[in-house]
PDB file of C-alpha atoms in Angstrom:
ATOM      1  CA  MET A1199       0.000   0.000   0.000  1.00  0.00           C
ATOM      2  CA  ASP A1200       1.436   3.365  -0.948  1.00  0.00           C
ATOM      3  CA  GLU A1201       1.929   6.282   1.421  1.00  0.00           C
ATOM      4  CA  LEU A1202      -0.838   8.407  -0.147  1.00  0.00           C
ATOM      5  CA  LEU A1203      -3.437   5.688   0.386  1.00  0.00           C
ATOM      6  CA  ARG A1204      -2.324   5.195   4.014  1.00  0.00           C
ATOM      7  CA  GLU A1205      -2.664   8.928   4.581  1.00  0.00           C
ATOM      8  CA  VAL A1206      -6.111   9.028   2.978  1.00  0.00           C
ATOM      9  CA  ILE A1207      -7.265   6.082   5.075  1.00  0.00           C
ATOM     10  CA  ALA A1208      -6.100   7.755   8.296  1.00  0.00           C
ATOM     11  CA  GLU A1209      -7.643  11.111   7.358  1.00  0.00           C
ATOM     12  CA  THR A1210     -10.904   9.539   6.192  1.00  0.00           C
ATOM     13  CA  SER A1211     -11.174   7.542   9.409  1.00  0.00           C
ATOM     14  CA  GLU A1212     -10.784  10.750  11.418  1.00  0.00           C
ATOM     15  CA  HIS A1213     -13.400  12.516   9.266  1.00  0.00           C
ATOM     16  CA  LEU A1214     -15.823   9.626   9.740  1.00  0.00           C
ATOM     17  CA  ASP A1215     -15.356   9.775  13.528  1.00  0.00           C
ATOM     18  CA  VAL A1216     -16.116  13.525  13.464  1.00  0.00           C
ATOM     19  CA  LEU A1217     -19.090  12.819  11.216  1.00  0.00           C
ATOM     20  CA  GLU A1218     -20.513  10.357  13.732  1.00  0.00           C
ATOM     21  CA  ARG A1219     -20.006  12.760  16.634  1.00  0.00           C
ATOM     22  CA  ASP A1220     -21.627  15.615  14.729  1.00  0.00           C
ATOM     23  CA  LEU A1221     -24.613  13.519  13.632  1.00  0.00           C
ATOM     24  CA  VAL A1222     -25.256  12.493  17.237  1.00  0.00           C
ATOM     25  CA  ALA A1223     -25.089  16.178  18.214  1.00  0.00           C
ATOM     26  CA  VAL A1224     -27.616  17.083  15.478  1.00  0.00           C
ATOM     27  CA  ASP A1225     -29.900  14.339  16.749  1.00  0.00           C
ATOM     28  CA  GLN A1226     -29.869  16.147  20.102  1.00  0.00           C
ATOM     29  CA  ALA A1227     -30.250  19.628  18.529  1.00  0.00           C
ATOM     30  CA  PRO A1228     -31.842  19.228  15.058  1.00  0.00           C
ATOM     31  CA  GLU A1229     -32.089  22.973  14.546  1.00  0.00           C
ATOM     32  CA  ASP A1230     -28.275  23.377  14.538  1.00  0.00           C
ATOM     33  CA  GLY A1231     -27.830  24.460  10.917  1.00  0.00           C
ATOM     34  CA  ARG A1232     -24.143  25.273  11.400  1.00  0.00           C
ATOM     35  CA  ARG A1233     -23.382  21.713  12.403  1.00  0.00           C
ATOM     36  CA  ILE A1234     -25.401  20.324   9.482  1.00  0.00           C
ATOM     37  CA  ASP A1235     -23.314  22.545   7.185  1.00  0.00           C
ATOM     38  CA  ASP A1236     -20.139  21.170   8.811  1.00  0.00           C
ATOM     39  CA  ILE A1237     -21.308  17.592   8.275  1.00  0.00           C
ATOM     40  CA  PHE A1238     -22.106  18.333   4.640  1.00  0.00           C
ATOM     41  CA  ARG A1239     -18.645  19.831   4.034  1.00  0.00           C
ATOM     42  CA  ASN A1240     -17.008  16.891   5.801  1.00  0.00           C
ATOM     43  CA  ILE A1241     -18.759  14.352   3.577  1.00  0.00           C
ATOM     44  CA  HIS A1242     -18.117  16.478   0.487  1.00  0.00           C
ATOM     45  CA  SER A1243     -14.406  16.560   1.304  1.00  0.00           C
ATOM     46  CA  ILE A1244     -14.172  12.794   1.817  1.00  0.00           C
ATOM     47  CA  LYS A1245     -16.173  12.159  -1.364  1.00  0.00           C
ATOM     48  CA  GLY A1246     -13.867  14.394  -3.395  1.00  0.00           C
ATOM     49  CA  THR A1247     -10.779  12.575  -2.151  1.00  0.00           C
ATOM     50  CA  CYS A1248     -12.392   9.235  -2.975  1.00  0.00           C
ATOM     51  CA  GLY A1249     -13.156  10.432  -6.485  1.00  0.00           C
ATOM     52  CA  PHE A1250      -9.566  11.586  -6.952  1.00  0.00           C
ATOM     53  CA  LEU A1251      -8.274   8.156  -5.880  1.00  0.00           C
ATOM     54  CA  GLY A1252     -10.858   6.177  -7.852  1.00  0.00           C
ATOM     55  CA  LEU A1253     -12.558   4.720  -4.769  1.00  0.00           C
ATOM     56  CA  LYS A1254     -15.873   4.412  -6.563  1.00  0.00           C
ATOM     57  CA  ARG A1255     -17.816   2.431  -3.969  1.00  0.00           C
ATOM     58  CA  LEU A1256     -17.023   4.821  -1.139  1.00  0.00           C
ATOM     59  CA  GLN A1257     -17.563   7.825  -3.410  1.00  0.00           C
ATOM     60  CA  SER A1258     -21.004   6.562  -4.457  1.00  0.00           C
ATOM     61  CA  LEU A1259     -22.098   5.876  -0.873  1.00  0.00           C
ATOM     62  CA  LEU A1260     -20.927   9.304   0.284  1.00  0.00           C
ATOM     63  CA  HIS A1261     -22.596  10.967  -2.699  1.00  0.00           C
ATOM     64  CA  ALA A1262     -25.949   9.541  -1.561  1.00  0.00           C
ATOM     65  CA  ALA A1263     -25.289  10.746   2.004  1.00  0.00           C
ATOM     66  CA  GLU A1264     -24.312  14.162   0.668  1.00  0.00           C
ATOM     67  CA  ASN A1265     -27.582  14.396  -1.304  1.00  0.00           C
ATOM     68  CA  ALA A1266     -29.532  13.528   1.830  1.00  0.00           C
ATOM     69  CA  LEU A1267     -27.663  16.122   3.861  1.00  0.00           C
ATOM     70  CA  ASP A1268     -28.289  18.729   1.215  1.00  0.00           C
ATOM     71  CA  LYS A1269     -32.034  18.358   1.842  1.00  0.00           C
ATOM     72  CA  LEU A1270     -31.514  18.826   5.568  1.00  0.00           C
ATOM     73  CA  ARG A1271     -29.178  21.721   4.948  1.00  0.00           C
ATOM     74  CA  ASP A1272     -31.548  23.704   2.750  1.00  0.00           C
ATOM     75  CA  GLY A1273     -34.461  23.069   5.107  1.00  0.00           C
ATOM     76  CA  ALA A1274     -36.428  20.969   2.611  1.00  0.00           C
ATOM     77  CA  LEU A1275     -36.681  18.277   5.282  1.00  0.00           C
ATOM     78  CA  PRO A1276     -36.272  18.319   9.054  1.00  0.00           C
ATOM     79  CA  ALA A1277     -33.408  16.509  10.777  1.00  0.00           C
ATOM     80  CA  THR A1278     -35.560  13.723  12.187  1.00  0.00           C
ATOM     81  CA  ALA A1279     -34.261  10.823  14.254  1.00  0.00           C
ATOM     82  CA  ALA A1280     -34.938   8.515  11.281  1.00  0.00           C
ATOM     83  CA  ALA A1281     -32.917  10.699   8.909  1.00  0.00           C
ATOM     84  CA  ILE A1282     -30.019  10.984  11.362  1.00  0.00           C
ATOM     85  CA  GLY A1283     -30.124   7.243  12.067  1.00  0.00           C
ATOM     86  CA  THR A1284     -29.913   6.481   8.360  1.00  0.00           C
ATOM     87  CA  LEU A1285     -26.986   8.876   7.941  1.00  0.00           C
ATOM     88  CA  LEU A1286     -25.263   7.182  10.886  1.00  0.00           C
ATOM     89  CA  SER A1287     -25.778   3.825   9.140  1.00  0.00           C
ATOM     90  CA  ALA A1288     -24.174   5.242   6.006  1.00  0.00           C
ATOM     91  CA  GLY A1289     -21.250   6.432   8.139  1.00  0.00           C
ATOM     92  CA  ASP A1290     -20.905   2.963   9.668  1.00  0.00           C
ATOM     93  CA  ARG A1291     -20.866   1.408   6.208  1.00  0.00           C
ATOM     94  CA  ALA A1292     -18.239   3.903   5.080  1.00  0.00           C
ATOM     95  CA  LYS A1293     -16.126   2.992   8.124  1.00  0.00           C
ATOM     96  CA  SER A1294     -16.329  -0.692   7.224  1.00  0.00           C
ATOM     97  CA  ILE A1295     -15.279   0.051   3.641  1.00  0.00           C
ATOM     98  CA  VAL A1296     -12.336   2.122   4.898  1.00  0.00           C
ATOM     99  CA  ALA A1297     -11.347  -0.659   7.327  1.00  0.00           C
ATOM    100  CA  ALA A1298     -11.343  -3.183   4.486  1.00  0.00           C
ATOM    101  CA  LEU A1299      -9.379  -0.732   2.341  1.00  0.00           C
ATOM    102  CA  ALA A1300      -6.787  -0.445   5.112  1.00  0.00           C
ATOM    103  CA  GLN A1301      -6.585  -4.228   5.472  1.00  0.00           C
ATOM    104  CA  GLU A1302      -6.618  -5.247   1.809  1.00  0.00           C
ATOM    105  CA  GLY A1303      -5.384  -2.128   0.032  1.00  0.00           C
ATOM    106  CA  ARG A1304      -8.546  -1.972  -2.085  1.00  0.00           C
ATOM    107  CA  GLU A1305     -12.260  -1.454  -1.637  1.00  0.00           C
ATOM    108  CA  PRO A1306     -14.172  -4.613  -0.739  1.00  0.00           C
ATOM    109  CA  GLU A1307     -16.458  -6.249  -3.271  1.00  0.00           C
ATOM    110  CA  GLY A1308     -20.146  -5.586  -2.921  1.00  0.00           C
ATOM    111  CA  GLY A1309     -22.510  -2.707  -3.117  1.00  0.00           C
ATOM    112  CA  ASP A1310     -24.374  -0.293  -0.956  1.00  0.00           C
ATOM    113  CA  ALA A1311     -27.749  -0.170  -2.674  1.00  0.00           C
ATOM    114  CA  ASP A1312     -29.450  -1.029   0.613  1.00  0.00           C
ATOM    115  CA  ILE A1313     -28.062   2.018   2.426  1.00  0.00           C
ATOM    116  CA  VAL A1314     -28.549   4.278  -0.611  1.00  0.00           C
ATOM    117  CA  ALA A1315     -32.205   3.192  -0.830  1.00  0.00           C
ATOM    118  CA  ARG A1316     -32.671   3.835   2.905  1.00  0.00           C
ATOM    119  CA  LEU A1317     -31.141   7.306   2.500  1.00  0.00           C
ATOM    120  CA  GLU A1318     -33.448   8.102  -0.398  1.00  0.00           C
ATOM    121  CA  LEU A1319     -36.486   6.831   1.501  1.00  0.00           C
ATOM    122  CA  ALA A1320     -35.590   8.734   4.681  1.00  0.00           C
ATOM    123  CA  MET A1321     -35.219  11.944   2.689  1.00  0.00           C
ATOM    124  CA  ARG A1322     -38.548  11.806   0.894  1.00  0.00           C
ATOM    125  CA  PRO A1323     -41.009  14.386   2.101  1.00  0.00           C
ATOM    126  CA  SER A1324     -43.973  12.673   3.654  1.00  0.00           C
ATOM    127  CA  ALA A1325     -47.472  13.940   3.302  1.00  0.00           C
ATOM    128  CA  PRO A1326     -48.573  15.979   6.296  1.00  0.00           C
ATOM    129  CA  PRO A1327     -50.917  14.145   8.624  1.00  0.00           C
ATOM    130  CA  VAL A1328     -54.521  14.708   7.719  1.00  0.00           C
ATOM    131  CA  ALA A1329     -56.725  15.635  10.639  1.00  0.00           C
ATOM    132  CA  ARG A1330     -60.026  13.889  10.643  1.00  0.00           C
ATOM    133  CA  MET A1331     -62.840  16.342  11.094  1.00  0.00           C
ATOM    134  CA  PRO A1332     -65.271  15.438  13.860  1.00  0.00           C
ATOM    135  CA  GLU A1333     -68.828  14.723  12.892  1.00  0.00           C
ATOM    136  CA  THR A1334     -71.014  17.800  13.153  1.00  0.00           C
ATOM    137  CA  PRO A1335     -74.675  17.502  13.944  1.00  0.00           C
ATOM    138  CA  ASP A1336     -77.129  18.709  11.301  1.00  0.00           C
ATOM    139  CA  LEU A1337     -78.457  22.153  12.044  1.00  0.00           C
ATOM    140  CA  PRO A1338     -82.121  22.184  12.979  1.00  0.00           C
ATOM    141  CA  GLY A1339     -84.309  23.082  10.013  1.00  0.00           C
ATOM    142  CA  ALA A1340     -81.458  22.701   7.501  1.00  0.00           C
ATOM    143  CA  ALA A1341     -81.699  20.402   4.550  1.00  0.00           C
ATOM    144  CA  PRO A1342     -79.435  17.363   4.741  1.00  0.00           C
ATOM    145  CA  ALA A1343     -76.065  17.966   3.118  1.00  0.00           C
ATOM    146  CA  ALA A1344     -75.675  16.772  -0.447  1.00  0.00           C
ATOM    147  CA  ALA A1345     -73.081  14.091  -1.112  1.00  0.00           C
ATOM    148  CA  SER A1346     -70.723  16.605  -2.728  1.00  0.00           C
ATOM    149  CA  THR A1347     -70.986  19.113   0.118  1.00  0.00           C
ATOM    150  CA  ILE A1348     -68.379  19.228   2.835  1.00  0.00           C
ATOM    151  CA  ARG A1349     -69.470  20.145   6.336  1.00  0.00           C
ATOM    152  CA  VAL A1350     -66.870  22.004   8.342  1.00  0.00           C
ATOM    153  CA  ASN A1351     -66.798  22.728  12.037  1.00  0.00           C
ATOM    154  CA  ILE A1352     -65.291  26.235  12.101  1.00  0.00           C
ATOM    155  CA  SER A1353     -63.994  25.987  15.665  1.00  0.00           C
ATOM    156  CA  THR A1354     -62.140  22.781  14.772  1.00  0.00           C
ATOM    157  CA  VAL A1355     -60.630  24.389  11.673  1.00  0.00           C
ATOM    158  CA  ASP A1356     -59.588  27.385  13.743  1.00  0.00           C
ATOM    159  CA  ARG A1357     -57.956  25.090  16.332  1.00  0.00           C
ATOM    160  CA  LEU A1358     -56.127  23.142  13.616  1.00  0.00           C
ATOM    161  CA  MET A1359     -54.844  26.300  11.959  1.00  0.00           C
ATOM    162  CA  ARG A1360     -53.206  27.514  15.182  1.00  0.00           C
TER     163      ARG A1360
END
């Protein structure tokens, strides 16, 4: 194994440790945009180095994590426990790839489609929960509502809007 690869392995391992620490911190304080930016830059840096060295498997995995982080970073999605957990799983997978790289001098065989799919699923916006409107009694003397008419309880709508 050449000196450059040894150096990259050591540096990448350190970056992945920082990544894990920062993700745990974001799990505790999801509104910490500065830390999310730091995590994004960390992954971007590792990914760039992997691309330079032709470490395609690690680069691809980190690219998917970077895409997920970009959605957290721009506020398109909140930093939920599920999202952070999935990013931590991607970090764990990256650590195992780096460990194999250190041991064998090359990336291990295999793929990471399972983690990439989990990242993509965790970063999909979900539909907001739909509140079920309570049944409202018919008003005395009013004609029954037609099938295409929606009855709305204004106080419930007001409460839901707050």
